[in-house]
Structure formats: structure tokens, C-alpha cells
Tab-separated table of C-alpha atoms in Angstrom:
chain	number	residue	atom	x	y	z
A	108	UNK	CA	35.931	17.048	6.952
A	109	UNK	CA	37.004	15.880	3.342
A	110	UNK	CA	36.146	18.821	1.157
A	111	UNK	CA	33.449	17.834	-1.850
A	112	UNK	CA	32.519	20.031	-5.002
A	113	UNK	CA	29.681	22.521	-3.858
A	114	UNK	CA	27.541	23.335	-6.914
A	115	UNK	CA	24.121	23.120	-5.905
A	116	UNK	CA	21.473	24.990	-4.830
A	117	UNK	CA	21.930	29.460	-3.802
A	118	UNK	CA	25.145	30.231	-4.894
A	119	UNK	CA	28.015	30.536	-2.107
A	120	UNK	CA	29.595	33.192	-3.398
A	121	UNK	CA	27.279	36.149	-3.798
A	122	UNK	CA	28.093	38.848	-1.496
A	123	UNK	CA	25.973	37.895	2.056
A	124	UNK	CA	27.230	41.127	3.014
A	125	UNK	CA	24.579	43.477	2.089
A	126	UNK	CA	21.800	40.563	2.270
A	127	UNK	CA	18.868	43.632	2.207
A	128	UNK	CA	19.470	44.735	-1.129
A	129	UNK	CA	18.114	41.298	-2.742
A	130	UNK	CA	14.616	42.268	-1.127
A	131	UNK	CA	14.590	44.761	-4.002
A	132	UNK	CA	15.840	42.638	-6.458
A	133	UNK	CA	12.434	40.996	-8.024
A	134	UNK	CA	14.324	39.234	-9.985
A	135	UNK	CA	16.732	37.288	-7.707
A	136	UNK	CA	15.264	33.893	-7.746
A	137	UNK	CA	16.094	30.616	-5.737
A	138	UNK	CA	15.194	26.930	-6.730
A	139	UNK	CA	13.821	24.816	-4.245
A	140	UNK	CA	14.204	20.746	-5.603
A	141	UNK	CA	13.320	18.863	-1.822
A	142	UNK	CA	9.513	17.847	-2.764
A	143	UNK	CA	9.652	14.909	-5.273
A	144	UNK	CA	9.314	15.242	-9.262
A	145	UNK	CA	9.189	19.025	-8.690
A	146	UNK	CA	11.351	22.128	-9.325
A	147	UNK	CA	10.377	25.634	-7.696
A	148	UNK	CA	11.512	28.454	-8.800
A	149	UNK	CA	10.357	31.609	-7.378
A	150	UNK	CA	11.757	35.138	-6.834
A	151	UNK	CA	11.900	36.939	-3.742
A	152	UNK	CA	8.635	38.160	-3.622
A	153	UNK	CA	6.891	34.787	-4.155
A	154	UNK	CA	8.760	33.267	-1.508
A	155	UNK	CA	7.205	36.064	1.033
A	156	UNK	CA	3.758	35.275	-0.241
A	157	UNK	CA	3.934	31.793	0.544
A	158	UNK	CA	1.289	30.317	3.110
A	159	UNK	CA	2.073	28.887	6.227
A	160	UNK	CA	1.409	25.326	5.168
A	161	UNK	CA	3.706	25.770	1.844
A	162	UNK	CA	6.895	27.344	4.236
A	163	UNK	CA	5.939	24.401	6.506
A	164	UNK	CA	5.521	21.269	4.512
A	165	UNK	CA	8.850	22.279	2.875
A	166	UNK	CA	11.152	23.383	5.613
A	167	UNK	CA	9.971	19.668	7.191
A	168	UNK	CA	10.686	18.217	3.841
A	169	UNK	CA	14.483	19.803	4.130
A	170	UNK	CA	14.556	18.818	7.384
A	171	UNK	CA	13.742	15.295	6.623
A	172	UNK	CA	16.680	15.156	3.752
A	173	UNK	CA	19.351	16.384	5.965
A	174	UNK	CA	18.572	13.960	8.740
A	175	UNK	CA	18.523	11.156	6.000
A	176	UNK	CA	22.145	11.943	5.176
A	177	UNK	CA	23.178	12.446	8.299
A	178	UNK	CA	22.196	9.162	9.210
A	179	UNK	CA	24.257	7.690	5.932
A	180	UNK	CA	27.027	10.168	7.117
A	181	UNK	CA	26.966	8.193	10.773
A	182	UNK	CA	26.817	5.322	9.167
A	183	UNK	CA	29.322	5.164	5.926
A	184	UNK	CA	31.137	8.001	6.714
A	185	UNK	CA	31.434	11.080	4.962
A	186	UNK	CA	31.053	10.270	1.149
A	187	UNK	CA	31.225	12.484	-1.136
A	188	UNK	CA	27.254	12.052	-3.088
A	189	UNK	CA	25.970	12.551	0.441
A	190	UNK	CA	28.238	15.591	1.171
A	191	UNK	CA	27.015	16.701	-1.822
A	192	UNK	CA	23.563	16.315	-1.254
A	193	UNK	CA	23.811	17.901	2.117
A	194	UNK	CA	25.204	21.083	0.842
A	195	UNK	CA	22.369	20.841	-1.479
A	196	UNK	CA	19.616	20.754	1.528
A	197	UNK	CA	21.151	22.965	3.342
A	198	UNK	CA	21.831	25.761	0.904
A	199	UNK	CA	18.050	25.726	-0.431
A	200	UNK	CA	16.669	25.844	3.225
A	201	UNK	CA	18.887	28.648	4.217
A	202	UNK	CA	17.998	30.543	0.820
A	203	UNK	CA	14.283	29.635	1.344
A	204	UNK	CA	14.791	31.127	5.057
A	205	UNK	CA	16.599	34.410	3.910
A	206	UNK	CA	14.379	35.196	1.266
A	207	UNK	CA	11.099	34.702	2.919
A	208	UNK	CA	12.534	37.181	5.927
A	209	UNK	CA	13.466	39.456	3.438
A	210	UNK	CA	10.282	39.338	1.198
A	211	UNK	CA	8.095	39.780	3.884
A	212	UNK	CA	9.222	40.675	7.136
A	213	UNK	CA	6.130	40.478	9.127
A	214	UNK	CA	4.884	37.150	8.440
A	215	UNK	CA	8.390	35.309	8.729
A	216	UNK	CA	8.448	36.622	12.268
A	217	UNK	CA	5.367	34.889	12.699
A	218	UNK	CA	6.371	31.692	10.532
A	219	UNK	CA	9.437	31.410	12.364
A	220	UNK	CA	8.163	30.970	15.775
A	221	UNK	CA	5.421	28.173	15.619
A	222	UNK	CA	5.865	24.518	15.185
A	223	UNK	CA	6.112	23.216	11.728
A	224	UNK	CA	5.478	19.700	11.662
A	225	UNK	CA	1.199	20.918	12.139
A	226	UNK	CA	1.145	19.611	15.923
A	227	UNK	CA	0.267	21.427	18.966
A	228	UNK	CA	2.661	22.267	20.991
A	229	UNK	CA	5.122	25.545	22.919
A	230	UNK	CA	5.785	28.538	20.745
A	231	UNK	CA	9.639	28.949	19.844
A	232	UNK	CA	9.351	31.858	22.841
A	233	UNK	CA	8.164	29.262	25.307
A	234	UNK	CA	11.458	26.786	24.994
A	235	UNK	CA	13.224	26.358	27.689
A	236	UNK	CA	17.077	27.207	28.332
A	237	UNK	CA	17.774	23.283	28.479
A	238	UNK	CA	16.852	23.203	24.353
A	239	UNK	CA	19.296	25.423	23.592
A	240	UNK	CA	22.150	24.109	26.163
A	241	UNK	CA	20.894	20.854	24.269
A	242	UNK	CA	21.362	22.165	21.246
A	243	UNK	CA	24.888	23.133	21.944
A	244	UNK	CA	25.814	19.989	22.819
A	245	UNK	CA	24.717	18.159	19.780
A	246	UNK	CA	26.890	20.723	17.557
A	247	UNK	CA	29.843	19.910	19.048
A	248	UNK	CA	31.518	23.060	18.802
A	249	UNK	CA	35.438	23.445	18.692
A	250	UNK	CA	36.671	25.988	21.298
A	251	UNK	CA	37.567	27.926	18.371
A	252	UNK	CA	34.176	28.169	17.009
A	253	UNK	CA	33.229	29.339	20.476
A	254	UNK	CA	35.563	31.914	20.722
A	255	UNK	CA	34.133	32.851	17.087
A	256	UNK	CA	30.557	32.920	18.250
A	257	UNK	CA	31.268	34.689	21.701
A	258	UNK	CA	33.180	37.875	19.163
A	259	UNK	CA	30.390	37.866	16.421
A	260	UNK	CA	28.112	38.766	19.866
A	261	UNK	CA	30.203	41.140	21.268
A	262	UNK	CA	29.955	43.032	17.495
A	263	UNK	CA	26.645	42.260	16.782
A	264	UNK	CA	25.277	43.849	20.450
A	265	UNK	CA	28.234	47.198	19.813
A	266	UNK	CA	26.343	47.183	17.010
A	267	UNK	CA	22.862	47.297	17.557
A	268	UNK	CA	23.255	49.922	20.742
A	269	UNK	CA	24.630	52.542	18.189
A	270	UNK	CA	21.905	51.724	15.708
A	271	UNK	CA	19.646	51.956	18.859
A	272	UNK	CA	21.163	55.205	20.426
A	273	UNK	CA	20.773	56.967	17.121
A	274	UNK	CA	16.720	55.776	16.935
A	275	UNK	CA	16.264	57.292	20.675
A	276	UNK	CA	18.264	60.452	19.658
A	277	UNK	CA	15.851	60.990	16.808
A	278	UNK	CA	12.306	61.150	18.507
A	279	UNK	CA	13.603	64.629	20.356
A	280	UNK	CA	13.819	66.446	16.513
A	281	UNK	CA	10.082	65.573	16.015
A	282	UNK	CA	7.931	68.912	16.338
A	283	UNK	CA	4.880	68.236	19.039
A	284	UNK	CA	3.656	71.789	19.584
A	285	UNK	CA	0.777	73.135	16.726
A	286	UNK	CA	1.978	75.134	14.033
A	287	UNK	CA	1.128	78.800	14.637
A	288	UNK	CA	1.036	79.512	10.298
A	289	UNK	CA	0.978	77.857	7.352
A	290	UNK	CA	4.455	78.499	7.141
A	291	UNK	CA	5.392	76.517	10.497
A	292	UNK	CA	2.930	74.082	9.289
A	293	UNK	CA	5.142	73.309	6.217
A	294	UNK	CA	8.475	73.282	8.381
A	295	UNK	CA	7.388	71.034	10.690
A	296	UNK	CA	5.957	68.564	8.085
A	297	UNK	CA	8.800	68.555	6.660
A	298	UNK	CA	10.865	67.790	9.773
A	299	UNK	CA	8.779	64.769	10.815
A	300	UNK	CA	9.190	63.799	7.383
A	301	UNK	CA	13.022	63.721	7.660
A	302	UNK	CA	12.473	61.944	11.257
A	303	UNK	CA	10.549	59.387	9.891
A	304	UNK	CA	12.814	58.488	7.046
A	305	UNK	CA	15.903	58.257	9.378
A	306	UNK	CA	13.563	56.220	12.022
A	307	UNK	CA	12.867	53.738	8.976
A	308	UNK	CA	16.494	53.752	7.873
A	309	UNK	CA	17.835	53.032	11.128
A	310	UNK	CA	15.510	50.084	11.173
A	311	UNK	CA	16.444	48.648	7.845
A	312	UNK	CA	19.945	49.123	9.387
A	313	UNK	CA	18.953	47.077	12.570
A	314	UNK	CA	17.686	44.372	10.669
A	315	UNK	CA	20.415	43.878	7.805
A	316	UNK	CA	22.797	43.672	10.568
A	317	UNK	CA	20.637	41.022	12.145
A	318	UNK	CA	20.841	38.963	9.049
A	319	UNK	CA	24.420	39.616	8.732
A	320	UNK	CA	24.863	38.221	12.317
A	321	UNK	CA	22.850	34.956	10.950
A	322	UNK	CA	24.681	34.577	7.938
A	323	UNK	CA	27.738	34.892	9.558
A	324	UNK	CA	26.734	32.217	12.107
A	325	UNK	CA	25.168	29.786	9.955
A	326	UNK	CA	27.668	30.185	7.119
A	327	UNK	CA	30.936	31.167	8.487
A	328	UNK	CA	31.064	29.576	11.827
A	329	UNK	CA	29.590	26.149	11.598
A	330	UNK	CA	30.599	23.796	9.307
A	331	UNK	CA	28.329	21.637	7.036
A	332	UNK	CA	27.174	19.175	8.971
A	333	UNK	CA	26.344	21.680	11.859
A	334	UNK	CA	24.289	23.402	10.154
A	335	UNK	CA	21.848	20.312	9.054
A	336	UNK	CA	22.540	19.468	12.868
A	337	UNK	CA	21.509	23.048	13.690
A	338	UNK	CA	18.415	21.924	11.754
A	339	UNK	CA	17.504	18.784	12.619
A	340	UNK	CA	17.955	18.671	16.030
A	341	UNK	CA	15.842	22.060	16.254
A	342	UNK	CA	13.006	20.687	14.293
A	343	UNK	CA	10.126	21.360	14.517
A	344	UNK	CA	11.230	24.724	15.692
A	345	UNK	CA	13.331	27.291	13.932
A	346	UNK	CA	15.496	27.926	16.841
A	347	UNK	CA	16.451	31.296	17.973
A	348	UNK	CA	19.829	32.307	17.312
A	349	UNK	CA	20.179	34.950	19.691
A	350	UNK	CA	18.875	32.275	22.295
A	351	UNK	CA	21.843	30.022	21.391
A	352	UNK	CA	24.581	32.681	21.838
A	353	UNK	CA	22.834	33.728	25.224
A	354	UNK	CA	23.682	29.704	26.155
A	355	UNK	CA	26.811	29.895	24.969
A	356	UNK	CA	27.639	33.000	26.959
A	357	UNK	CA	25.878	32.049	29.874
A	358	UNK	CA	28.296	29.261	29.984
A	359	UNK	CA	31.409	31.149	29.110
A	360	UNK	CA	30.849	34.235	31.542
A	361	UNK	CA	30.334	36.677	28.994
A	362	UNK	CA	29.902	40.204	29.034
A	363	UNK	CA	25.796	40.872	29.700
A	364	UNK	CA	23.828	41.876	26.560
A	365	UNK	CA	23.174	45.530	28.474
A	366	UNK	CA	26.844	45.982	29.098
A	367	UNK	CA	27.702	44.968	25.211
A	368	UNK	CA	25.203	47.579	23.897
A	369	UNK	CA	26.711	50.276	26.155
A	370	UNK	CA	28.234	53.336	24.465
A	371	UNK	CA	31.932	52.210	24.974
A	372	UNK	CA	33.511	54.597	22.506
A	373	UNK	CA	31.987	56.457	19.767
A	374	UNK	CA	29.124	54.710	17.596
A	375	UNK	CA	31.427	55.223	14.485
A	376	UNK	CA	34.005	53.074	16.101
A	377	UNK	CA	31.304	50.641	16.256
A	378	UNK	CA	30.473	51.511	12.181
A	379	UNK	CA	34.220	50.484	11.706
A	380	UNK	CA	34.229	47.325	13.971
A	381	UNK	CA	31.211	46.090	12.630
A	382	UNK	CA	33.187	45.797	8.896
A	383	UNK	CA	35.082	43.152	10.355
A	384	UNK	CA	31.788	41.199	10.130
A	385	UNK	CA	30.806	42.139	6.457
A	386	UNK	CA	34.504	41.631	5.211
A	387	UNK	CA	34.102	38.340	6.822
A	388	UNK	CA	30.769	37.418	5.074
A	389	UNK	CA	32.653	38.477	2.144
A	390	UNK	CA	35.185	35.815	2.837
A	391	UNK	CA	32.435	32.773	2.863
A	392	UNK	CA	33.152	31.412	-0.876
A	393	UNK	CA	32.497	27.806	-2.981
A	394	UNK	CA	35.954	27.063	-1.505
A	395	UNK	CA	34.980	27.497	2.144
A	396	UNK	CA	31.158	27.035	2.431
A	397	UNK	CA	31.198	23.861	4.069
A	398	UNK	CA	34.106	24.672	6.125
A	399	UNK	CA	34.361	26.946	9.924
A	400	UNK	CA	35.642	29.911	8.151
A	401	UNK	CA	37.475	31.523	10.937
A	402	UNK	CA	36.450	35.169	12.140
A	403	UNK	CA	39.461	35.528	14.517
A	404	UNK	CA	42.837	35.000	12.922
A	405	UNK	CA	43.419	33.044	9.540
A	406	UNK	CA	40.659	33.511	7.119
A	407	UNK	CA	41.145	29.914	5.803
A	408	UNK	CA	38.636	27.268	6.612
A	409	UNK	CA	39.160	24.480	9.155
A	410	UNK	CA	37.228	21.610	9.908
């Protein structure tokens, strides 16, 4: 892929890997430029608080520009205005995704799993295997990138069965026998008060290391024009990327998802293995964006 100047849209270079801490940032804003004549600018708050029609009407409207220069990309090969303008779709869309999940959790699971082009139709849970085996095969993925994807599962699943195993080792600690004084009273409030905060940290933990896993996909492992492929040939779904790795593994004879999250050493080996991912996100720069930044070996992109 000839390599173009990437200075539009969210910035490639901010660290992805501690995504979460932006949800506190009310001041991080992204601009959104797909609807005609008009600029958005909103913070990360605003972009949770959009309406389902608003998310919708725009995630179509990206989808619609990256399909447009994919088809000029087919057609005249890859220039470099249409590169550019890809990047350009692409980053917005991904920023719009990010911050919406990160300004408001609840409704972006929600959002994400309907139809967006306002027609009836499945639920994102209701797709069959054959859309994702489809979607696949219209990536094109090089064995390497497979390999990539296949090791970004195996630490994203080590992962999430620590985080997991710590949760379940938790709920013991919480008192469920009455207080017999005022002084147990206050002990045990104050226990289930530590519980809960290490319950809730534990599930901030589960889901930064989800959106690590995504932004290491999306970013790291497929190039450019996969990614608008990974959106347009989706549409009008936001496909589920655990769904796509399951396709790939299926495929592949992969470890099972229950064997992954197995304890198979100690869950701070899994701590340390897991900072191969966020030194990797930390990798994904201007330079390399539009590239398949490699996750095993070289840390150079490829096309």
C-alpha cells in the first residue's frame, strides 16, 4: 500500500493504551466533518448523549464515504487524495465509536447492536456464522495478520479469566450474616464498601481491556482499507469483534475460549503478558496507522 500523509481527523498518536482515562477527560473533544457544510465538535460526554437517530444517520453517512472511495480505490487505484480521505473517514468513525462507548456505556451496547440504516431487520446477536466467515473473506487477511489476530485472542481471553477469577474471589469477603452491634454494623459496612469498589474496579479493568483488544484489532492489525472494508461490508451492522475472531479460530483450530480463560499460571503472569498488548497500542503512530503494524516479531508496518 503506498504510504500517504495522515493528518486528519483523531490523532494517531495519542496513547490507545489506557483508552478509559479519556472518559474522564471532559475536555477531550473529536470533530466529526462526514455530513455536508457542517463541522461537529463535541467532547466526550456529548458524544454519549447523542440519540439513536444522530449515532445512526452519521455512522451511515461514514459508511457511505468509505465505500465511495473504495470504489475510486478499485477503480483508479490507490491515489493519494482518496487515501487521504479514507484515513479521514475512518479515523472520525472509529473516534465517534470509542467515545460514545466510553461516554456512555449502557446505551452504546444498545446502539451497537441494532441496524442503522432505520430498516427492520435481525439484531447484531441474531447474525449468522456465515456473516462473519463472509466477512473474513472480504478482508483478505495475510496469514500474518491471522497469526496476529489468533495471539491478540489468546491474550485478550488470559486476560479476562484473571480479571474474572479475581471478581468471583471477591463475593466470598462480603459479610451476609446481621451485625450483632453497632460496632459490627460499622465493620461490615465498611467491608462491603471495599468489595464493592474492587467489584467496580475489576469491571472498569474488564472493559478497558476490551477496548484495548479493539483498538489493537482495528488499528494495529488491519490496514487502511480493511478497516473501511471492516465497515462497509458490515453495514448496517456494527459487527461483533469477538464474533470475527471466534470465525477465525473456528477455522484455524484454536484453543476454545474456556480453555484460554483457564488459570494456566498465575494471573500476574497474565498482568505481564497482557503489556505486550498495551506496548503494542503504544506502537500504532502517524507513521504506521494505515499500515498492519505487526504484534508478533518486527514492530514495523507492512502492507
Amino acid at each position: 500500500m503506498q504510504k500517504v500523509s495522515l493528518s486528519h481527523g483523531l490523532q494517531a498518536d495519542v496513547d490507545w493504551s489506557n483508552l478509559t482515562s479519556r472518559a474522564n477527560d471532559h475536555q477531550q473533544r473529536i470533530t466529526l466533518t462526514v455530513l455536508t457544510n457542517q463541522r461537529l465538535v463535541k467532547t466526550i460526554p456529548e458524544v454519549g448523549r447523542m440519540p439513536f437517530t444522530e449515532f445512526a444517520s452519521l455512522y451511515t453517512a461514514y459508511a457511505q464515504k468509505m465505500n465511495q472511495c473504495l470504489v475510486q480505490i478499485s477503480q483508479t487505484g490507490s491515489a493519494i487524495p482518496t487515501m487521504a480521505a479514507l484515513h479521514k473517514w475512518t479515523s472520525e468513525v472509529t473516534a465517534m465509536k470509542v467515545a460514545f462507548a466510553l461516554g456512555n456505556v449502557h446505551s452504546s451496547i444498545a446502539y451497537f447492536s441494532v441496524r442503522l440504516d432505520g430498516c427492520m431487520g435481525a439484531s447484531r446477536v441474531q447474525l449468522p456464522g456465515s456473516f462473519y466467515q463472509t466477512l473474513l473473506t472480504a478482508l483478505r487477511l495475510t496469514d500474518a495478520q491471522q497469526a496476529d489476530m489468533l495471539h491478540l485472542r489468546k491474550l485478550f481471553y488470559a486476560k479476562v479469566g484473571a480479571i474474572r477469577r479475581e471478581r468471583s474471589g471477591l463475593w466470598p469477603r462480603v459479610p451476609v450474616e446481621a451485625a450483632g452491634t453497632a460496632a459490627d454494623a460499622t465493620i461490615k459496612t465498611l467491608v462491603t464498601s471495599s468489595v464493592a469498589q474492587q467489584l467496580q474496579e475489576t469491571s472498569a479493568a474488564e472493559f478497558r481491556a476490551t477496548m484495548q483488544f479493539g483498538s489493537a484489532f482495528n488499528r494495529g492489525v488491519l490496514t487502511l482499507t480493511q478497516q473501511a472494508l471492516y465497515t462497509v461490508n458490515s453495514f448496517p451492522y456494527i459487527p461483533d469483534t469477538m464474533r470475527l475472531f471466534e470465525a477465525l479460530a473456528a477455522t484455524s483450530n484454536a484453543a476454545p475460549v474456556g480453555v484460554l480463560t483457564q488459570a494456566v499460571g498465575g494471573d500476574f503472569e497474565h498482568s505481564v503478558t497482557w503489556q505486550e498488548v498495551i506496548n503494542y497500542l503504544k506502537n500504532i503512530t502517524q507513521a504506521n496507522v494505515h499500515l498492519h503494524v505487526p504484534l508478533m516479531g518486527p514492530t514495523s508496518g507492512m502492507p
